[in-house]
Short mmCIF file of C-alpha atoms and ligand atoms in Angstrom, two decimals:
data_model
loop_
_atom_site.label_atom_id
_atom_site.label_comp_id
_atom_site.label_asym_id
_atom_site.label_seq_id
_atom_site.Cartn_x
_atom_site.Cartn_y
_atom_site.Cartn_z
CA MET A 214 111.84 189.96 -19.58
CA LYS A 215 113.77 187.22 -21.47
CA GLU A 216 116.55 189.81 -22.34
CA PHE A 217 116.66 190.83 -18.60
CA LEU A 218 117.08 187.36 -17.44
CA GLU A 219 119.57 186.22 -20.14
CA SER A 220 121.71 189.44 -19.09
CA HIS A 221 121.35 188.27 -15.34
CA LYS A 222 122.22 184.69 -15.85
CA LYS A 223 125.61 185.04 -14.30
CA ASN A 224 124.24 186.66 -11.25
CA MET A 225 121.56 184.00 -10.91
CA LEU A 226 124.22 181.35 -11.01
CA HIS A 227 126.32 183.33 -8.58
CA LEU A 228 123.41 183.41 -6.09
CA LEU A 229 122.83 179.89 -6.61
CA GLU A 230 126.38 178.99 -5.75
CA LEU A 231 126.15 181.05 -2.70
CA LEU A 232 123.06 179.31 -1.37
CA VAL A 233 124.23 175.83 -2.33
CA ASN A 234 127.54 176.40 -0.44
CA ILE A 235 125.60 176.87 2.77
CA ASP A 236 124.57 173.69 4.46
CA SER A 237 120.86 173.94 5.21
CA GLY A 238 119.66 170.43 6.04
CA THR A 239 116.39 170.57 7.93
CA TYR A 240 118.08 169.86 11.41
CA HIS A 241 120.76 172.63 10.92
CA LYS A 242 118.75 175.67 12.01
CA GLN A 243 121.72 177.83 11.78
CA GLY A 244 122.33 177.16 8.15
CA VAL A 245 118.59 177.36 7.06
CA ASP A 246 118.44 180.64 8.83
CA ARG A 247 121.47 181.94 6.90
CA ILE A 248 119.70 181.20 3.63
CA GLY A 249 116.59 182.98 5.03
CA GLU A 250 118.80 186.10 5.84
CA ILE A 251 120.20 186.33 2.48
CA LEU A 252 116.87 185.99 0.92
CA THR A 253 115.45 188.58 3.24
CA SER A 254 118.04 191.13 2.30
CA GLU A 255 117.45 190.53 -1.37
CA TYR A 256 113.83 190.91 -1.30
CA GLN A 257 114.16 193.95 1.21
CA GLN A 258 116.38 195.81 -1.36
CA MET A 259 113.57 195.54 -3.95
CA GLY A 260 110.95 196.92 -1.68
CA PHE A 261 109.58 193.66 -0.46
CA GLU A 262 108.35 193.09 3.20
CA VAL A 263 109.60 190.09 4.79
CA LYS A 264 107.85 188.74 7.92
CA VAL A 265 110.04 186.24 9.86
CA TYR A 266 108.15 183.47 11.65
CA GLN A 267 110.64 182.51 14.42
CA GLU A 268 111.09 178.71 15.10
CA GLU A 269 113.10 176.98 17.80
CA GLU A 270 113.92 173.64 16.46
CA PHE A 271 113.87 174.21 12.66
CA GLY A 272 114.85 177.28 10.72
CA ASN A 273 112.52 180.36 10.70
CA HIS A 274 109.96 180.61 8.06
CA LEU A 275 109.47 183.58 5.74
CA VAL A 276 106.37 185.26 4.37
CA ILE A 277 107.16 187.82 1.65
CA LYS A 278 105.12 190.42 -0.14
CA HIS A 279 105.85 193.73 -1.83
CA ALA A 280 104.99 196.85 -0.03
CA ASN A 281 102.28 197.69 -2.61
CA CYS A 282 100.90 194.30 -2.57
CA ASN A 283 97.07 194.44 -2.42
CA ARG A 284 94.82 191.28 -2.03
CA PRO A 285 97.19 189.05 -3.85
CA SER A 286 95.68 186.04 -5.65
CA ILE A 287 98.67 184.01 -5.95
CA ILE A 288 100.59 182.10 -3.29
CA ILE A 289 104.11 180.84 -4.21
CA ALA A 290 105.47 178.14 -1.99
CA ALA A 291 109.22 177.14 -1.70
CA HIS A 292 111.47 175.57 0.95
CA MET A 293 115.04 176.44 2.07
CA ASP A 294 115.77 173.13 3.80
CA THR A 295 117.53 170.15 2.12
CA VAL A 296 118.04 166.52 3.08
CA PHE A 297 121.70 166.90 3.60
CA PRO A 298 123.40 167.19 6.95
CA LYS A 299 126.09 169.91 8.11
CA GLY A 300 129.28 168.91 6.44
CA THR A 301 127.92 167.95 3.01
CA VAL A 302 129.16 171.16 1.46
CA ASP A 303 132.67 170.49 2.37
CA GLU A 304 132.52 167.11 0.77
CA ARG A 305 130.91 168.12 -2.53
CA PRO A 306 130.46 172.08 -2.83
CA PHE A 307 128.78 173.60 -5.84
CA HIS A 308 130.29 172.82 -9.17
CA VAL A 309 129.57 172.88 -12.83
CA GLU A 310 130.16 170.21 -15.47
CA GLY A 311 128.99 171.24 -18.89
CA ASN A 312 125.35 172.21 -18.74
CA LYS A 313 124.76 170.68 -15.35
CA ALA A 314 125.34 172.22 -11.82
CA PHE A 315 125.85 169.98 -8.89
CA GLY A 316 125.84 170.47 -5.15
CA PRO A 317 123.64 169.61 -1.92
CA GLY A 318 120.07 170.97 -2.69
CA VAL A 319 120.96 172.55 -6.01
CA ILE A 320 117.69 171.47 -7.55
CA ASP A 321 115.46 170.66 -4.57
CA MET A 322 115.35 173.50 -4.38
CA LYS A 323 117.77 176.29 -4.20
CA ALA A 324 117.70 176.88 -8.04
CA SER A 325 113.80 177.41 -7.37
CA LEU A 326 114.71 180.09 -4.69
CA VAL A 327 116.87 181.98 -7.28
CA SER A 328 114.08 181.59 -9.89
CA VAL A 329 111.44 183.11 -7.71
CA LEU A 330 113.62 186.09 -6.77
CA TYR A 331 114.58 186.70 -10.37
CA ALA A 332 110.88 186.35 -11.52
CA MET A 333 110.10 189.26 -9.22
CA LYS A 334 113.08 191.29 -10.48
CA THR A 335 112.20 190.87 -14.16
CA LEU A 336 108.49 191.63 -13.52
CA MET A 337 109.46 194.90 -11.65
CA ASN A 338 112.08 195.66 -14.31
CA SER A 339 109.59 195.33 -17.14
CA GLY A 340 106.95 197.42 -15.45
CA ASN A 341 104.51 194.58 -15.02
CA GLU A 342 102.52 194.62 -11.92
CA GLY A 343 102.48 190.87 -11.30
CA PHE A 344 104.98 191.25 -8.51
CA GLN A 345 102.42 193.02 -6.41
CA ASN A 346 100.07 189.97 -6.73
CA VAL A 347 101.94 187.28 -5.02
CA GLU A 348 102.67 186.33 -1.58
CA ILE A 349 105.70 183.99 -1.12
CA VAL A 350 105.84 181.53 1.69
CA ILE A 351 109.26 180.01 2.09
CA ASN A 352 109.42 177.39 4.77
CA SER A 353 112.20 175.49 6.61
CA ASP A 354 111.00 172.00 7.25
CA GLU A 355 109.33 170.75 4.04
CA GLU A 356 111.67 167.72 3.89
CA VAL A 357 110.33 166.32 7.13
CA GLY A 358 106.69 166.90 6.20
CA SER A 359 106.25 170.66 6.99
CA LEU A 360 105.55 169.96 10.65
CA THR A 361 105.78 173.55 11.89
CA SER A 362 104.88 175.40 8.64
CA ARG A 363 101.74 173.47 7.47
CA SER A 364 99.30 175.82 9.01
CA LEU A 365 101.29 178.84 7.96
CA ILE A 366 101.00 177.55 4.24
CA GLU A 367 97.41 176.77 4.79
CA LYS A 368 96.69 180.20 6.33
CA HIS A 369 98.24 182.05 3.51
CA ALA A 370 96.85 179.79 0.80
CA ARG A 371 93.09 180.12 1.98
CA ASN A 372 92.36 183.42 0.38
CA LYS A 373 94.24 182.85 -2.89
CA LYS A 374 92.99 181.73 -6.13
CA TYR A 375 96.40 180.08 -7.32
CA ALA A 376 99.13 178.03 -5.65
CA LEU A 377 102.36 177.82 -7.51
CA VAL A 378 104.72 175.38 -5.95
CA MET A 379 108.28 175.35 -6.63
CA GLU A 380 109.53 171.77 -6.34
CA PRO A 381 111.74 171.16 -9.53
CA ALA A 382 110.42 170.21 -12.88
CA ARG A 383 110.96 166.43 -13.70
CA LYS A 384 114.07 165.37 -15.55
CA ASN A 385 112.03 165.60 -18.74
CA GLY A 386 110.76 169.04 -17.93
CA SER A 387 107.20 168.06 -17.00
CA ILE A 388 105.42 170.05 -14.32
CA VAL A 389 103.28 168.35 -11.74
CA SER A 390 99.51 168.40 -11.70
CA ALA A 391 98.75 165.52 -9.20
CA ARG A 392 100.58 164.01 -6.11
CA ARG A 393 99.47 161.05 -4.15
CA GLY A 394 98.43 161.28 -0.30
CA LYS A 395 100.69 159.61 2.06
CA GLY A 396 100.44 158.16 5.44
CA ASN A 397 103.03 156.39 7.84
CA TYR A 398 102.22 153.83 10.48
CA VAL A 399 104.11 151.42 12.68
CA LEU A 400 102.88 147.81 13.65
CA GLU A 401 104.01 146.35 16.88
CA VAL A 402 103.63 142.67 17.60
CA THR A 403 104.35 141.25 20.82
CA GLY A 404 104.77 137.38 21.33
CA ARG A 405 106.23 135.20 24.00
CA ALA A 406 109.95 134.20 24.22
CA ALA A 407 111.09 130.80 24.43
CA HIS A 408 114.04 128.45 23.80
CA SER A 409 113.56 127.10 20.26
CA GLY A 410 115.41 123.82 20.97
CA ILE A 411 114.17 122.90 24.62
CA GLU A 412 110.55 124.11 24.84
CA PRO A 413 109.40 125.78 21.63
CA GLU A 414 105.72 124.96 22.26
CA LYS A 415 105.67 127.59 25.11
CA GLY A 416 106.75 130.40 22.74
CA ARG A 417 104.53 132.57 20.53
CA SER A 418 106.38 133.90 17.74
CA ALA A 419 106.06 137.77 16.91
CA ILE A 420 108.11 137.23 13.81
CA GLU A 421 105.82 134.63 12.49
CA GLU A 422 102.72 136.85 13.16
CA LEU A 423 104.53 139.82 11.65
CA ALA A 424 105.03 137.77 8.53
CA HIS A 425 101.35 137.00 8.01
CA LYS A 426 100.58 140.82 8.45
CA VAL A 427 103.22 141.92 6.10
CA ILE A 428 101.63 139.69 3.19
CA GLN A 429 98.11 140.99 4.08
CA LEU A 430 99.23 144.53 4.07
CA HIS A 431 101.00 144.41 0.77
CA GLU A 432 97.79 142.74 -0.54
CA LEU A 433 95.99 145.97 -0.01
CA SER A 434 98.05 147.65 -2.74
CA ASP A 435 95.97 148.34 -5.90
CA PRO A 436 98.21 149.85 -8.65
CA ASP A 437 95.25 150.46 -10.92
CA GLN A 438 93.51 152.65 -8.29
CA GLY A 439 96.79 154.41 -7.32
CA ILE A 440 96.97 152.71 -3.90
CA ASN A 441 100.22 151.34 -2.68
CA VAL A 442 101.04 149.81 0.84
CA ASN A 443 104.63 149.20 1.49
CA VAL A 444 106.38 147.57 4.48
CA GLY A 445 109.70 149.34 4.25
CA VAL A 446 111.38 148.33 7.58
CA ILE A 447 110.92 145.28 9.74
CA GLU A 448 112.70 144.55 13.00
CA GLY A 449 112.41 141.67 15.45
CA GLY A 450 113.69 138.82 17.54
CA SER A 451 116.68 138.67 19.74
CA SER A 452 118.61 135.45 18.85
CA VAL A 453 118.50 132.69 16.29
CA ASN A 454 117.34 130.02 18.86
CA THR A 455 114.76 132.01 20.70
CA VAL A 456 110.97 132.33 19.56
CA SER A 457 110.77 135.94 19.17
CA ASP A 458 108.76 137.81 21.48
CA HIS A 459 108.74 141.17 19.55
CA ALA A 460 108.63 142.28 15.97
CA SER A 461 107.69 145.53 14.33
CA ALA A 462 107.21 146.93 10.84
CA GLN A 463 107.14 150.54 9.32
CA ILE A 464 104.61 150.92 6.80
CA ASP A 465 104.12 153.71 4.11
CA ILE A 466 100.75 154.06 2.48
CA ARG A 467 100.02 156.10 -0.71
CA PHE A 468 96.61 156.86 -2.35
CA SER A 469 95.46 159.17 -5.38
CA GLU A 470 92.22 160.41 -3.91
CA MET A 471 91.21 161.52 -0.50
CA GLU A 472 88.02 159.17 -0.59
CA GLN A 473 90.36 156.35 -0.72
CA ALA A 474 91.99 157.24 2.52
CA GLU A 475 89.30 156.18 5.01
CA PRO A 476 88.45 152.71 3.55
CA LEU A 477 92.24 151.91 3.40
CA THR A 478 93.01 152.95 6.96
CA GLU A 479 89.92 150.92 8.07
CA ARG A 480 91.35 147.96 6.32
CA LEU A 481 94.74 148.54 7.97
CA GLU A 482 92.97 148.43 11.30
CA GLN A 483 90.89 145.31 10.30
CA ILE A 484 94.05 143.57 9.49
CA CYS A 485 95.62 144.32 12.86
CA ALA A 486 92.50 143.54 14.87
CA SER A 487 93.11 139.76 14.79
CA THR A 488 96.00 137.51 14.84
CA ASP A 489 96.99 134.41 12.93
CA VAL A 490 99.39 133.17 15.58
CA SER A 491 97.36 132.59 18.69
CA GLY A 492 98.79 134.23 21.89
CA THR A 493 100.45 137.11 20.09
CA LYS A 494 99.35 140.71 20.21
CA VAL A 495 99.06 143.26 17.36
CA SER A 496 98.85 147.03 17.57
CA ILE A 497 99.10 149.65 14.92
CA HIS A 498 99.48 153.43 15.21
CA GLY A 499 100.31 156.32 12.91
CA GLU A 500 98.46 158.85 10.62
CA ILE A 501 97.88 160.31 7.18
CA ASN A 502 100.46 163.18 6.96
CA ARG A 503 99.62 164.45 3.43
CA PRO A 504 96.52 164.63 1.57
CA PRO A 505 96.64 163.86 -2.04
CA MET A 506 96.92 166.67 -4.65
CA GLU A 507 94.11 165.57 -7.09
CA LYS A 508 94.03 166.56 -10.75
CA ASN A 509 90.60 168.49 -10.79
CA GLU A 510 88.78 170.94 -12.91
CA LYS A 511 90.68 173.87 -11.25
CA THR A 512 94.04 172.24 -11.79
CA ARG A 513 93.05 171.52 -15.46
CA LYS A 514 92.08 175.15 -15.99
CA LEU A 515 95.32 176.37 -14.52
CA LEU A 516 97.30 173.91 -16.50
CA ARG A 517 95.64 175.27 -19.70
CA ILE A 518 96.80 178.87 -18.82
CA ILE A 519 100.39 177.51 -18.11
CA ARG A 520 100.36 175.80 -21.56
CA GLU A 521 99.26 179.01 -23.36
CA VAL A 522 101.81 181.01 -21.37
CA GLY A 523 104.57 178.34 -22.13
CA ASN A 524 103.62 178.74 -26.04
CA ASN A 525 104.22 182.50 -25.76
CA VAL A 526 107.82 182.02 -24.20
CA ASP A 527 108.73 178.80 -26.13
CA VAL A 528 108.56 176.42 -23.37
CA THR A 529 106.63 173.22 -24.06
CA ILE A 530 104.71 172.06 -21.13
CA ASP A 531 103.82 168.50 -20.37
CA ASP A 532 102.36 167.51 -16.95
CA THR A 533 102.65 164.44 -14.89
CA ALA A 534 101.51 162.65 -11.80
CA THR A 535 104.03 161.69 -9.04
CA GLY A 536 103.81 159.55 -5.96
CA GLY A 537 106.10 161.94 -3.79
CA GLY A 538 104.38 164.40 -1.40
CA SER A 539 104.96 168.15 -1.27
CA ASP A 540 103.37 171.26 0.16
CA ALA A 541 101.41 171.43 -3.03
CA SER A 542 99.12 168.79 -1.29
CA PHE A 543 98.24 171.22 1.49
CA THR A 544 97.23 174.04 -0.87
CA ALA A 545 95.32 171.61 -3.27
CA ALA A 546 93.48 170.22 -0.14
CA ILE A 547 91.98 173.43 0.75
CA GLY A 548 90.61 173.82 -2.72
CA VAL A 549 93.15 176.31 -4.22
CA ALA A 550 94.12 175.59 -7.91
CA THR A 551 97.61 174.30 -7.47
CA ILE A 552 100.35 173.33 -9.80
CA ASP A 553 103.72 172.03 -8.67
CA GLY A 554 107.15 171.44 -10.41
CA LEU A 555 107.46 174.97 -11.48
CA GLY A 556 111.04 175.12 -10.52
CA PRO A 557 114.06 174.58 -13.10
CA ILE A 558 114.77 171.20 -14.57
CA GLY A 559 116.97 168.81 -12.82
CA GLY A 560 117.14 165.44 -11.37
CA ASN A 561 118.47 162.77 -8.80
CA ALA A 562 117.14 165.00 -5.86
CA HIS A 563 118.05 163.59 -2.38
CA SER A 564 121.04 161.91 -3.72
CA THR A 565 124.75 162.88 -4.41
CA LYS A 566 124.04 162.92 -8.05
CA GLU A 567 121.52 165.75 -7.65
CA TYR A 568 121.82 168.16 -10.54
CA LEU A 569 120.34 171.36 -12.17
CA GLU A 570 120.14 171.72 -15.95
CA ILE A 571 121.79 175.18 -16.26
CA ASP A 572 120.01 175.86 -19.50
CA SER A 573 116.67 175.42 -17.82
CA LEU A 574 117.30 178.24 -15.32
CA VAL A 575 116.46 181.27 -17.63
CA PRO A 576 113.44 179.68 -19.50
CA ARG A 577 111.72 178.36 -16.21
CA THR A 578 112.10 181.79 -14.55
CA LEU A 579 110.70 183.50 -17.55
CA LEU A 580 107.86 180.98 -17.53
CA LEU A 581 107.19 181.84 -13.94
CA ALA A 582 107.22 185.47 -14.62
CA ALA A 583 104.99 185.26 -17.53
CA LEU A 584 102.59 183.07 -15.74
CA ILE A 585 102.31 185.50 -12.75
CA GLN A 586 101.66 188.33 -15.13
CA ARG A 587 99.02 186.39 -17.05
CA LEU A 588 97.16 185.46 -13.88
CA THR A 589 97.30 188.88 -12.61
CA GLU A 590 95.82 190.27 -15.78
CA GLY A 591 93.10 187.69 -15.31
CA LYS A 592 92.45 189.30 -11.92
CA ARG A 593 91.11 192.48 -13.19
ZN1 LIG B 702 111.71 170.00 -2.36
#
């Protein structure tokens, strides 16, 4: 398989260039669908069946499996959308500098799309049957929280034993064995406006109230427990000499274990159930939108297998936890052994400096193919 991939490295990079040079920001349906069409055609040529799930606002989602696929035990999850709006490719198209490739979405996660396709190709070419043991779900709205694809991912993960999620490997090559859960809330404070020079005593400052709340919310953070509460945006008031009648805050919460979610959200509500500045009103709304991916016994077992496979193909595997969310949270939450970060190595995702380490493309694709083969042998 290694030889096959080495001899196809140029083709892999050509496909990557083609994919990167199509803007496919989540809200640019046309572009995302173009990526979907290219992948569909590639997979169909290899004897795979592609089911297209039509979407109105976002790009269509794809579910792909080989025509001879029978009760697959592996789901592979990848996404086609990027965080970059239409026009980004014109500003900074795909380009290579030394061992690094740059361009919008190059590592998050167009290189992974190439990697999955070539893992299938090399399995087929080598006569391994692993390619018949996977169902590949490629969604179009991961970067905004998989609003329309979550249920599709969950549905296709439910009867699987393993979930391999194709977010990029970390800069140091680590794969991802745990992710924190996440929620977003908006806090609104209503006060009463008054002229701050003439009759300040008639006012009730929403900003003053919000300030109390921000302190109390941040105090909920408990780094040792993996809990973080961050007020990331505040807004309020109308002029410098007016007691503010309105203020609001946007809150991001993170937690390591699902058990922490309820007590944490209860504390949020408690804090917002009373006021420190009398006469103001406080309300909070929002929800938990990604469960945590916990490093449990199933994860550890899969990780051991990946390490062994890594040894066989000369890829050293370290794993790490990260605070960011991904679709791995959804498959892990329904009890499927899940590992993330199985894409090629790169960094600076979501920024103009995003890059792929070109030399990682073949080894990580080989690792993926060998892993699929190994998990398929274990199925018998
Ligand atoms: Zn991603």
